[in-house]
PDB file of C-alpha atoms in Angstrom:
ATOM      1  CA  UNK N  28      -5.392  42.973  -0.438  1.00  0.00           C
ATOM      2  CA  UNK N  29      -5.208  40.982   2.760  1.00  0.00           C
ATOM      3  CA  UNK N  30      -7.162  38.143   1.137  1.00  0.00           C
ATOM      4  CA  UNK N  31      -4.482  37.738  -1.544  1.00  0.00           C
ATOM      5  CA  UNK N  32      -1.819  37.095   1.086  1.00  0.00           C
ATOM      6  CA  UNK N  33      -3.971  34.420   2.647  1.00  0.00           C
ATOM      7  CA  UNK N  34      -4.532  32.838  -0.758  1.00  0.00           C
ATOM      8  CA  UNK N  35      -0.787  32.795  -1.502  1.00  0.00           C
ATOM      9  CA  UNK N  36      -0.100  31.287   1.903  1.00  0.00           C
ATOM     10  CA  UNK N  37      -2.739  28.627   1.317  1.00  0.00           C
ATOM     11  CA  UNK N  38      -1.232  27.819  -2.096  1.00  0.00           C
ATOM     12  CA  UNK N  39       2.229  27.430  -0.540  1.00  0.00           C
ATOM     13  CA  UNK N  40       0.761  25.111   2.091  1.00  0.00           C
ATOM     14  CA  UNK N  41      -0.920  23.035  -0.642  1.00  0.00           C
ATOM     15  CA  UNK N  42       2.360  22.793  -2.589  1.00  0.00           C
ATOM     16  CA  UNK N  43       4.160  21.616   0.567  1.00  0.00           C
ATOM     17  CA  UNK N  44       1.452  19.037   1.205  1.00  0.00           C
ATOM     18  CA  UNK N  45       1.611  17.821  -2.411  1.00  0.00           C
ATOM     19  CA  UNK N  46       5.377  17.390  -2.125  1.00  0.00           C
ATOM     20  CA  UNK N  47       5.027  15.460   1.131  1.00  0.00           C
ATOM     21  CA  UNK N  48       2.290  13.297  -0.391  1.00  0.00           C
ATOM     22  CA  UNK N  49       4.514  12.501  -3.383  1.00  0.00           C
ATOM     23  CA  UNK N  50       7.378  11.574  -1.059  1.00  0.00           C
ATOM     24  CA  UNK N  51       5.095   9.371   1.045  1.00  0.00           C
ATOM     25  CA  UNK N  52       3.762   7.698  -2.107  1.00  0.00           C
ATOM     26  CA  UNK N  53       7.312   7.013  -3.281  1.00  0.00           C
ATOM     27  CA  UNK N  54       8.233   5.555   0.114  1.00  0.00           C
ATOM     28  CA  UNK N  55       5.188   3.283  -0.069  1.00  0.00           C
ATOM     29  CA  UNK N  56       6.499   1.854  -3.323  1.00  0.00           C
ATOM     30  CA  UNK N  57       9.724   0.901  -1.584  1.00  0.00           C
ATOM     31  CA  UNK N  58       7.950  -0.956   1.238  1.00  0.00           C
ATOM     32  CA  UNK N  59       7.656  -4.731   1.127  1.00  0.00           C
ATOM     33  CA  UNK N  60       4.556  -6.237   2.700  1.00  0.00           C
ATOM     34  CA  UNK N  61       4.295  -9.941   3.386  1.00  0.00           C
ATOM     35  CA  UNK N  62       1.135 -12.010   3.270  1.00  0.00           C
ATOM     36  CA  UNK N  63       1.009 -15.635   4.314  1.00  0.00           C
ATOM     37  CA  UNK N  64      -1.324 -18.615   4.223  1.00  0.00           C
ATOM     38  CA  UNK N  65      -1.258 -22.161   5.487  1.00  0.00           C
ATOM     39  CA  UNK N  66       0.750 -21.248   8.566  1.00  0.00           C
ATOM     40  CA  UNK N  67       3.536 -19.773   6.464  1.00  0.00           C
ATOM     41  CA  UNK N  68       3.548 -22.525   3.837  1.00  0.00           C
ATOM     42  CA  UNK N  69       2.903 -19.874   1.164  1.00  0.00           C
ATOM     43  CA  UNK N  70       4.252 -16.340   1.361  1.00  0.00           C
ATOM     44  CA  UNK N  71       3.546 -13.523  -1.063  1.00  0.00           C
ATOM     45  CA  UNK N  72       5.454 -10.244  -0.917  1.00  0.00           C
ATOM     46  CA  UNK N  73       3.997  -7.110  -2.477  1.00  0.00           C
ATOM     47  CA  UNK N  74       5.167  -3.530  -2.706  1.00  0.00           C
ATOM     48  CA  UNK N  75       3.261  -0.638  -1.185  1.00  0.00           C
ATOM     49  CA  UNK N  76       2.074   0.014  -4.745  1.00  0.00           C
ATOM     50  CA  UNK N  77       0.491  -3.472  -4.755  1.00  0.00           C
ATOM     51  CA  UNK N  78       2.887  -5.103  -7.168  1.00  0.00           C
ATOM     52  CA  UNK N  79       3.659  -8.750  -6.438  1.00  0.00           C
ATOM     53  CA  UNK N  80       7.409  -8.930  -5.858  1.00  0.00           C
ATOM     54  CA  UNK N  81       7.875 -12.530  -4.742  1.00  0.00           C
ATOM     55  CA  UNK N  82       6.007 -15.775  -4.130  1.00  0.00           C
ATOM     56  CA  UNK N  83       7.503 -18.418  -1.871  1.00  0.00           C
ATOM     57  CA  UNK N  84       5.989 -21.889  -1.642  1.00  0.00           C
ATOM     58  CA  UNK N  85       7.222 -24.420   0.891  1.00  0.00           C
ATOM     59  CA  UNK N  86       7.855 -27.664  -0.974  1.00  0.00           C
ATOM     60  CA  UNK N  87       5.893 -29.620   1.649  1.00  0.00           C
ATOM     61  CA  UNK N  88       2.671 -28.013   0.411  1.00  0.00           C
ATOM     62  CA  UNK N  89       3.266 -28.987  -3.225  1.00  0.00           C
ATOM     63  CA  UNK N  90       1.058 -32.023  -3.850  1.00  0.00           C
ATOM     64  CA  UNK N  91       0.389 -32.875  -7.511  1.00  0.00           C
ATOM     65  CA  UNK N  92      -2.786 -34.613  -6.342  1.00  0.00           C
ATOM     66  CA  UNK N  93      -4.101 -31.438  -4.696  1.00  0.00           C
ATOM     67  CA  UNK N  94      -3.333 -28.461  -6.931  1.00  0.00           C
ATOM     68  CA  UNK N  95      -6.576 -26.790  -5.780  1.00  0.00           C
ATOM     69  CA  UNK N  96      -5.263 -26.440  -2.223  1.00  0.00           C
ATOM     70  CA  UNK N  97      -2.011 -24.875  -3.442  1.00  0.00           C
ATOM     71  CA  UNK N  98      -3.918 -22.428  -5.632  1.00  0.00           C
ATOM     72  CA  UNK N  99      -6.150 -21.519  -2.676  1.00  0.00           C
ATOM     73  CA  UNK N 100      -3.101 -20.916  -0.470  1.00  0.00           C
ATOM     74  CA  UNK N 101      -1.448 -18.681  -3.084  1.00  0.00           C
ATOM     75  CA  UNK N 102      -4.699 -16.761  -3.490  1.00  0.00           C
ATOM     76  CA  UNK N 103      -5.130 -16.378   0.281  1.00  0.00           C
ATOM     77  CA  UNK N 104      -1.525 -15.235   0.781  1.00  0.00           C
ATOM     78  CA  UNK N 105      -1.847 -12.726  -2.072  1.00  0.00           C
ATOM     79  CA  UNK N 106      -5.088 -11.317  -0.676  1.00  0.00           C
ATOM     80  CA  UNK N 107      -3.503 -11.115   2.790  1.00  0.00           C
ATOM     81  CA  UNK N 108      -0.543  -9.150   1.407  1.00  0.00           C
ATOM     82  CA  UNK N 109      -2.778  -6.815  -0.616  1.00  0.00           C
ATOM     83  CA  UNK N 110      -5.013  -6.182   2.408  1.00  0.00           C
ATOM     84  CA  UNK N 111      -1.950  -5.253   4.463  1.00  0.00           C
ATOM     85  CA  UNK N 112      -0.731  -3.001   1.627  1.00  0.00           C
ATOM     86  CA  UNK N 113      -4.125  -1.244   1.619  1.00  0.00           C
ATOM     87  CA  UNK N 114      -3.934  -0.756   5.385  1.00  0.00           C
ATOM     88  CA  UNK N 115      -0.418   0.671   5.096  1.00  0.00           C
ATOM     89  CA  UNK N 116      -1.510   3.002   2.288  1.00  0.00           C
ATOM     90  CA  UNK N 117      -4.536   4.184   4.258  1.00  0.00           C
ATOM     91  CA  UNK N 118      -2.503   4.853   7.399  1.00  0.00           C
ATOM     92  CA  UNK N 119       0.338   6.545   5.486  1.00  0.00           C
ATOM     93  CA  UNK N 120      -1.702   8.652   3.093  1.00  0.00           C
ATOM     94  CA  UNK N 121      -4.612   9.204   5.469  1.00  0.00           C
ATOM     95  CA  UNK N 122      -2.521  11.677   7.463  1.00  0.00           C
ATOM     96  CA  UNK N 123      -2.814  14.101   4.531  1.00  0.00           C
ATOM     97  CA  UNK N 124      -6.588  13.949   4.326  1.00  0.00           C
ATOM     98  CA  UNK N 125      -7.473  14.110   8.034  1.00  0.00           C
ATOM     99  CA  UNK N 126     -10.230  16.595   8.565  1.00  0.00           C
ATOM    100  CA  UNK N 127     -10.928  16.903   4.844  1.00  0.00           C
ATOM    101  CA  UNK N 128     -14.043  15.469   3.318  1.00  0.00           C
ATOM    102  CA  UNK N 129     -12.564  13.978   0.149  1.00  0.00           C
ATOM    103  CA  UNK N 130     -14.550  10.853  -0.721  1.00  0.00           C
ATOM    104  CA  UNK N 131     -12.627   8.217  -2.629  1.00  0.00           C
ATOM    105  CA  UNK N 132      -9.267   9.902  -2.109  1.00  0.00           C
ATOM    106  CA  UNK N 133      -7.433   6.814  -0.713  1.00  0.00           C
TER     107      UNK N 133
END
């Protein structure tokens, strides 16, 4: 019956880890990550769950003759913010999968 005790212990450990993972995931959603482009002319803020929360555009960069540049800056700032959100997610959630071989987990 010794194996059953080990199994129960392992299940308790998994439940603890699941709870901590859920808490970490919730905390990620509360984080605000900023991406910028054009030397700060465009700023995009996303949550740790990769939802765009805010877009700030410096009026100096708004040129009706060059909408393409503005669109490129918004795109670059958004991609910068999302990349940072991915990095934060990987570093936060990666602590739970260290040493485990779980492809595609995070």
